[in-house]
């Protein structure tokens, strides 16, 4: 990367139009971040420690908890660092690494949403064949494919972004290094990288969202066939909650990368929803609404208190 840049570092300007609110934002974001880390760690521990939760659905929920710890950790620590009054500088390689891991983890988690939707489709529409279809080898293969898709996606975007020359201004008008904020700083024509980024991100997001919609359409049709009104209401409640979490993940991505003229304030607000709020929502929607997870979590907490005593 050094051959394509004369800059050693970038300066993150942070969230636009928030001057003087650094202390308030620091308290809010650090609280959300710590809650997300601790909550997902407890959920992951609960799933690992309970043999009754060693099923495909909870395998994917456990992985989602891991990604929801890693994904905000790409951007949050640096943001909290400069909100506390410390340096806003990030090295050139650090900026490239932040962009790479943001898209690697984000796209892999997007693929995981599709896998989880397919898992629910099989469980509801083909319950008798569920364990036959969702064998451990199949689950591991689906996750491996998701990681490969994320790796190819992130490598492509990072390569196109940082093969450009950066020799002039180094102020990134955002709270982390992302394509719409970094590309305007390039000294060479960035139109190709912009098109590749928009097409790559947009196509992947729309494809994954379509796959989720197909799965949940079949699930919805199956739910309508349930004779019990209570059963239908419970199933619809679960599906609507899951779809809400998925829209909170895909919506921001589609808004940011498909807009022709980037809006720094809109981009920052949408990315906050995607980076910081969505992992917390996943914790509340996917896991803490689940009776089996809550029961296992209660046992884990009881064991912790017993050990301390």
GROMACS .gro file of C-alpha atoms in nm:
model
  309
    1UNK     CA    1   0.000   0.000   0.000
    2UNK     CA    2   0.293   0.231   0.062
    3UNK     CA    3   0.361   0.264  -0.313
    4UNK     CA    4   0.015   0.417  -0.365
    5UNK     CA    5   0.019   0.681  -0.093
    6UNK     CA    6   0.225   0.970   0.037
    7UNK     CA    7   0.018   0.992   0.356
    8UNK     CA    8   0.117   0.821   0.678
    9UNK     CA    9  -0.207   0.883   0.860
   10UNK     CA   10  -0.565   1.008   0.837
   11UNK     CA   11  -0.757   1.227   1.078
   12UNK     CA   12  -1.106   1.111   1.174
   13UNK     CA   13  -1.331   1.416   1.211
   14UNK     CA   14  -1.599   1.215   1.389
   15UNK     CA   15  -1.977   1.255   1.373
   16UNK     CA   16  -2.070   1.578   1.190
   17UNK     CA   17  -2.243   1.861   1.380
   18UNK     CA   18  -2.171   1.715   1.726
   19UNK     CA   19  -1.913   1.966   1.847
   20UNK     CA   20  -1.940   2.012   2.223
   21UNK     CA   21  -2.130   1.685   2.271
   22UNK     CA   22  -1.825   1.463   2.305
   23UNK     CA   23  -1.881   1.381   2.674
   24UNK     CA   24  -2.248   1.295   2.623
   25UNK     CA   25  -2.169   1.078   2.320
   26UNK     CA   26  -1.886   0.910   2.510
   27UNK     CA   27  -2.120   0.808   2.792
   28UNK     CA   28  -2.396   0.690   2.555
   29UNK     CA   29  -2.176   0.493   2.314
   30UNK     CA   30  -1.951   0.341   2.580
   31UNK     CA   31  -2.261   0.221   2.771
   32UNK     CA   32  -2.413   0.064   2.459
   33UNK     CA   33  -2.080  -0.092   2.359
   34UNK     CA   34  -2.012  -0.243   2.702
   35UNK     CA   35  -2.370  -0.372   2.728
   36UNK     CA   36  -2.337  -0.531   2.383
   37UNK     CA   37  -2.004  -0.697   2.467
   38UNK     CA   38  -2.110  -0.826   2.806
   39UNK     CA   39  -2.453  -0.939   2.689
   40UNK     CA   40  -2.326  -1.127   2.385
   41UNK     CA   41  -2.046  -1.285   2.587
   42UNK     CA   42  -2.300  -1.414   2.839
   43UNK     CA   43  -2.525  -1.544   2.560
   44UNK     CA   44  -2.232  -1.722   2.395
   45UNK     CA   45  -2.129  -1.874   2.729
   46UNK     CA   46  -2.486  -1.985   2.798
   47UNK     CA   47  -2.511  -2.160   2.459
   48UNK     CA   48  -2.172  -2.329   2.498
   49UNK     CA   49  -2.239  -2.448   2.855
   50UNK     CA   50  -2.585  -2.596   2.796
   51UNK     CA   51  -2.600  -2.930   2.614
   52UNK     CA   52  -2.969  -2.874   2.536
   53UNK     CA   53  -2.872  -2.575   2.320
   54UNK     CA   54  -2.629  -2.769   2.101
   55UNK     CA   55  -2.859  -2.759   1.798
   56UNK     CA   56  -2.821  -2.587   1.459
   57UNK     CA   57  -3.035  -2.286   1.557
   58UNK     CA   58  -2.830  -2.214   1.868
   59UNK     CA   59  -2.507  -2.284   1.684
   60UNK     CA   60  -2.593  -1.995   1.452
   61UNK     CA   61  -2.712  -1.780   1.744
   62UNK     CA   62  -2.379  -1.838   1.918
   63UNK     CA   63  -2.191  -1.732   1.605
   64UNK     CA   64  -2.414  -1.425   1.576
   65UNK     CA   65  -2.315  -1.332   1.933
   66UNK     CA   66  -1.947  -1.361   1.839
   67UNK     CA   67  -1.991  -1.140   1.533
   68UNK     CA   68  -2.192  -0.890   1.736
   69UNK     CA   69  -1.894  -0.858   1.969
   70UNK     CA   70  -1.638  -0.828   1.689
   71UNK     CA   71  -1.828  -0.602   1.448
   72UNK     CA   72  -1.870  -0.296   1.675
   73UNK     CA   73  -1.514  -0.352   1.802
   74UNK     CA   74  -1.381  -0.251   1.459
   75UNK     CA   75  -1.503   0.109   1.498
   76UNK     CA   76  -1.614   0.173   1.857
   77UNK     CA   77  -1.282   0.165   2.046
   78UNK     CA   78  -1.124   0.429   1.820
   79UNK     CA   79  -1.435   0.646   1.835
   80UNK     CA   80  -1.445   0.626   2.216
   81UNK     CA   81  -1.072   0.699   2.217
   82UNK     CA   82  -1.106   1.037   2.045
   83UNK     CA   83  -1.438   1.123   2.212
   84UNK     CA   84  -1.245   1.109   2.541
   85UNK     CA   85  -1.018   1.387   2.409
   86UNK     CA   86  -0.731   1.178   2.276
   87UNK     CA   87  -0.583   1.173   1.926
   88UNK     CA   88  -0.812   1.146   1.622
   89UNK     CA   89  -0.527   1.022   1.402
   90UNK     CA   90  -0.531   0.674   1.249
   91UNK     CA   91  -0.241   0.532   1.050
   92UNK     CA   92  -0.275   0.463   0.679
   93UNK     CA   93  -0.251   0.088   0.733
   94UNK     CA   94  -0.482   0.113   1.033
   95UNK     CA   95  -0.739   0.287   0.815
   96UNK     CA   96  -0.712   0.013   0.550
   97UNK     CA   97  -0.741  -0.256   0.819
   98UNK     CA   98  -1.048  -0.088   0.968
   99UNK     CA   99  -1.218  -0.076   0.627
  100UNK     CA  100  -1.128  -0.439   0.555
  101UNK     CA  101  -1.252  -0.585   0.883
  102UNK     CA  102  -1.564  -0.368   0.880
  103UNK     CA  103  -1.670  -0.515   0.545
  104UNK     CA  104  -1.543  -0.866   0.628
  105UNK     CA  105  -1.744  -0.892   0.949
  106UNK     CA  106  -2.042  -0.697   0.817
  107UNK     CA  107  -2.085  -0.903   0.501
  108UNK     CA  108  -2.022  -1.233   0.681
  109UNK     CA  109  -2.287  -1.143   0.938
  110UNK     CA  110  -2.522  -1.055   0.652
  111UNK     CA  111  -2.466  -1.402   0.507
  112UNK     CA  112  -2.528  -1.547   0.853
  113UNK     CA  113  -2.871  -1.377   0.862
  114UNK     CA  114  -2.957  -1.559   0.539
  115UNK     CA  115  -2.833  -1.888   0.680
  116UNK     CA  116  -3.040  -1.837   0.996
  117UNK     CA  117  -3.348  -1.756   0.787
  118UNK     CA  118  -3.294  -2.077   0.590
  119UNK     CA  119  -3.253  -2.269   0.916
  120UNK     CA  120  -3.591  -2.134   1.038
  121UNK     CA  121  -3.747  -2.220   0.702
  122UNK     CA  122  -3.634  -2.582   0.731
  123UNK     CA  123  -3.744  -2.604   1.096
  124UNK     CA  124  -4.095  -2.471   1.029
  125UNK     CA  125  -4.166  -2.601   0.679
  126UNK     CA  126  -3.986  -2.939   0.706
  127UNK     CA  127  -3.981  -3.020   1.079
  128UNK     CA  128  -3.957  -3.398   1.036
  129UNK     CA  129  -3.651  -3.369   0.814
  130UNK     CA  130  -3.489  -3.081   1.006
  131UNK     CA  131  -3.205  -3.272   1.175
  132UNK     CA  132  -3.142  -3.469   0.855
  133UNK     CA  133  -3.107  -3.152   0.644
  134UNK     CA  134  -2.927  -2.934   0.900
  135UNK     CA  135  -2.653  -3.183   0.985
  136UNK     CA  136  -2.340  -3.052   1.163
  137UNK     CA  137  -2.137  -3.081   0.843
  138UNK     CA  138  -2.398  -2.877   0.655
  139UNK     CA  139  -2.400  -2.607   0.925
  140UNK     CA  140  -2.021  -2.578   0.921
  141UNK     CA  141  -2.020  -2.566   0.540
  142UNK     CA  142  -2.277  -2.284   0.535
  143UNK     CA  143  -2.071  -2.081   0.783
  144UNK     CA  144  -1.752  -2.146   0.585
  145UNK     CA  145  -1.917  -2.022   0.266
  146UNK     CA  146  -2.035  -1.712   0.453
  147UNK     CA  147  -1.679  -1.641   0.567
  148UNK     CA  148  -1.541  -1.691   0.215
  149UNK     CA  149  -1.800  -1.454   0.069
  150UNK     CA  150  -1.711  -1.196   0.334
  151UNK     CA  151  -1.339  -1.235   0.270
  152UNK     CA  152  -1.371  -1.194  -0.109
  153UNK     CA  153  -1.607  -0.899  -0.063
  154UNK     CA  154  -1.379  -0.717   0.183
  155UNK     CA  155  -1.061  -0.787  -0.014
  156UNK     CA  156  -1.216  -0.651  -0.334
  157UNK     CA  157  -1.336  -0.327  -0.173
  158UNK     CA  158  -1.014  -0.267   0.021
  159UNK     CA  159  -0.797  -0.332  -0.285
  160UNK     CA  160  -0.990  -0.092  -0.509
  161UNK     CA  161  -0.997   0.177  -0.239
  162UNK     CA  162  -0.631   0.168  -0.140
  163UNK     CA  163  -0.476   0.113  -0.482
  164UNK     CA  164  -0.549   0.485  -0.535
  165UNK     CA  165  -0.297   0.754  -0.448
  166UNK     CA  166  -0.360   0.962  -0.136
  167UNK     CA  167  -0.129   1.262  -0.128
  168UNK     CA  168  -0.333   1.566  -0.025
  169UNK     CA  169  -0.593   1.626   0.245
  170UNK     CA  170  -0.611   1.355   0.509
  171UNK     CA  171  -0.924   1.453   0.705
  172UNK     CA  172  -1.186   1.177   0.693
  173UNK     CA  173  -1.530   1.333   0.741
  174UNK     CA  174  -1.661   1.035   0.936
  175UNK     CA  175  -1.606   0.850   1.264
  176UNK     CA  176  -1.424   0.561   1.096
  177UNK     CA  177  -1.261   0.474   0.764
  178UNK     CA  178  -1.524   0.370   0.513
  179UNK     CA  179  -1.538   0.391   0.136
  180UNK     CA  180  -1.769   0.696   0.094
  181UNK     CA  181  -1.556   0.897   0.338
  182UNK     CA  182  -1.209   0.788   0.216
  183UNK     CA  183  -1.250   0.797  -0.164
  184UNK     CA  184  -1.302   1.178  -0.187
  185UNK     CA  185  -0.949   1.219  -0.044
  186UNK     CA  186  -0.783   1.035  -0.335
  187UNK     CA  187  -0.556   1.236  -0.565
  188UNK     CA  188  -0.643   1.018  -0.864
  189UNK     CA  189  -0.972   0.933  -1.032
  190UNK     CA  190  -1.181   0.731  -0.790
  191UNK     CA  191  -1.487   0.678  -1.011
  192UNK     CA  192  -1.405   0.310  -1.079
  193UNK     CA  193  -1.358   0.235  -0.711
  194UNK     CA  194  -1.683   0.417  -0.635
  195UNK     CA  195  -1.875   0.212  -0.891
  196UNK     CA  196  -1.720  -0.116  -0.777
  197UNK     CA  197  -1.803  -0.033  -0.415
  198UNK     CA  198  -2.164   0.063  -0.488
  199UNK     CA  199  -2.226  -0.239  -0.711
  200UNK     CA  200  -2.048  -0.485  -0.482
  201UNK     CA  201  -2.214  -0.373  -0.159
  202UNK     CA  202  -2.552  -0.305  -0.315
  203UNK     CA  203  -2.568  -0.634  -0.504
  204UNK     CA  204  -2.458  -0.840  -0.203
  205UNK     CA  205  -2.701  -0.665   0.034
  206UNK     CA  206  -2.995  -0.696  -0.206
  207UNK     CA  207  -2.916  -1.061  -0.283
  208UNK     CA  208  -2.896  -1.155   0.083
  209UNK     CA  209  -3.208  -0.955   0.166
  210UNK     CA  210  -3.393  -1.131  -0.117
  211UNK     CA  211  -3.287  -1.473   0.015
  212UNK     CA  212  -3.415  -1.378   0.361
  213UNK     CA  213  -3.747  -1.260   0.215
  214UNK     CA  214  -3.787  -1.585   0.020
  215UNK     CA  215  -3.730  -1.792   0.335
  216UNK     CA  216  -3.969  -1.585   0.543
  217UNK     CA  217  -4.233  -1.587   0.268
  218UNK     CA  218  -4.239  -1.965   0.284
  219UNK     CA  219  -4.241  -1.944   0.664
  220UNK     CA  220  -4.534  -1.702   0.652
  221UNK     CA  221  -4.733  -1.934   0.426
  222UNK     CA  222  -4.664  -2.223   0.663
  223UNK     CA  223  -4.770  -2.014   0.964
  224UNK     CA  224  -5.102  -1.925   0.802
  225UNK     CA  225  -5.179  -2.296   0.787
  226UNK     CA  226  -5.148  -2.328   1.164
  227UNK     CA  227  -5.496  -2.381   1.305
  228UNK     CA  228  -5.420  -2.251   1.654
  229UNK     CA  229  -5.459  -1.871   1.681
  230UNK     CA  230  -5.213  -1.867   1.970
  231UNK     CA  231  -4.959  -2.062   1.767
  232UNK     CA  232  -4.994  -1.825   1.471
  233UNK     CA  233  -4.955  -1.521   1.693
  234UNK     CA  234  -4.642  -1.661   1.860
  235UNK     CA  235  -4.484  -1.753   1.527
  236UNK     CA  236  -4.565  -1.416   1.369
  237UNK     CA  237  -4.425  -1.236   1.675
  238UNK     CA  238  -4.096  -1.424   1.645
  239UNK     CA  239  -4.069  -1.374   1.268
  240UNK     CA  240  -4.153  -1.003   1.285
  241UNK     CA  241  -3.888  -0.951   1.552
  242UNK     CA  242  -3.628  -1.131   1.339
  243UNK     CA  243  -3.724  -0.933   1.028
  244UNK     CA  244  -3.693  -0.608   1.226
  245UNK     CA  245  -3.336  -0.696   1.322
  246UNK     CA  246  -3.253  -0.790   0.963
  247UNK     CA  247  -3.395  -0.465   0.822
  248UNK     CA  248  -3.193  -0.269   1.078
  249UNK     CA  249  -2.883  -0.443   0.942
  250UNK     CA  250  -2.952  -0.424   0.566
  251UNK     CA  251  -3.135  -0.091   0.554
  252UNK     CA  252  -2.837   0.127   0.654
  253UNK     CA  253  -2.606  -0.048   0.407
  254UNK     CA  254  -2.844   0.003   0.115
  255UNK     CA  255  -2.905   0.369   0.207
  256UNK     CA  256  -2.536   0.456   0.238
  257UNK     CA  257  -2.388   0.284  -0.065
  258UNK     CA  258  -2.666   0.345  -0.317
  259UNK     CA  259  -2.699   0.721  -0.260
  260UNK     CA  260  -2.543   0.922  -0.544
  261UNK     CA  261  -2.427   1.218  -0.334
  262UNK     CA  262  -2.294   1.111   0.009
  263UNK     CA  263  -2.443   1.304   0.302
  264UNK     CA  264  -2.190   1.301   0.592
  265UNK     CA  265  -2.448   1.353   0.868
  266UNK     CA  266  -2.695   1.098   0.726
  267UNK     CA  267  -2.410   0.853   0.667
  268UNK     CA  268  -2.287   0.890   1.025
  269UNK     CA  269  -2.632   0.845   1.178
  270UNK     CA  270  -2.710   0.542   0.964
  271UNK     CA  271  -2.371   0.386   1.037
  272UNK     CA  272  -2.425   0.436   1.411
  273UNK     CA  273  -2.747   0.240   1.374
  274UNK     CA  274  -2.563  -0.030   1.179
  275UNK     CA  275  -2.240  -0.046   1.385
  276UNK     CA  276  -2.353   0.017   1.740
  277UNK     CA  277  -2.730  -0.017   1.776
  278UNK     CA  278  -2.791  -0.327   1.558
  279UNK     CA  279  -2.560  -0.559   1.759
  280UNK     CA  280  -2.746  -0.455   2.075
  281UNK     CA  281  -3.084  -0.513   1.905
  282UNK     CA  282  -2.971  -0.859   1.796
  283UNK     CA  283  -2.892  -0.938   2.158
  284UNK     CA  284  -3.242  -0.832   2.266
  285UNK     CA  285  -3.437  -0.975   1.972
  286UNK     CA  286  -3.265  -1.302   1.886
  287UNK     CA  287  -3.144  -1.419   2.225
  288UNK     CA  288  -3.304  -1.256   2.529
  289UNK     CA  289  -3.655  -1.320   2.389
  290UNK     CA  290  -3.572  -1.691   2.373
  291UNK     CA  291  -3.690  -1.889   2.678
  292UNK     CA  292  -3.426  -2.162   2.642
  293UNK     CA  293  -3.144  -1.908   2.620
  294UNK     CA  294  -3.277  -1.715   2.920
  295UNK     CA  295  -3.302  -2.037   3.122
  296UNK     CA  296  -2.944  -2.133   3.037
  297UNK     CA  297  -2.824  -1.779   3.103
  298UNK     CA  298  -2.986  -1.787   3.445
  299UNK     CA  299  -2.793  -2.107   3.527
  300UNK     CA  300  -2.466  -1.949   3.413
  301UNK     CA  301  -2.523  -1.642   3.632
  302UNK     CA  302  -2.618  -1.862   3.930
  303UNK     CA  303  -2.296  -2.062   3.889
  304UNK     CA  304  -2.093  -1.739   3.873
  305UNK     CA  305  -2.246  -1.611   4.198
  306UNK     CA  306  -2.198  -1.950   4.368
  307UNK     CA  307  -1.827  -1.952   4.274
  308UNK     CA  308  -1.784  -1.598   4.405
  309UNK     CA  309  -1.945  -1.691   4.737
   0.00000   0.00000   0.00000
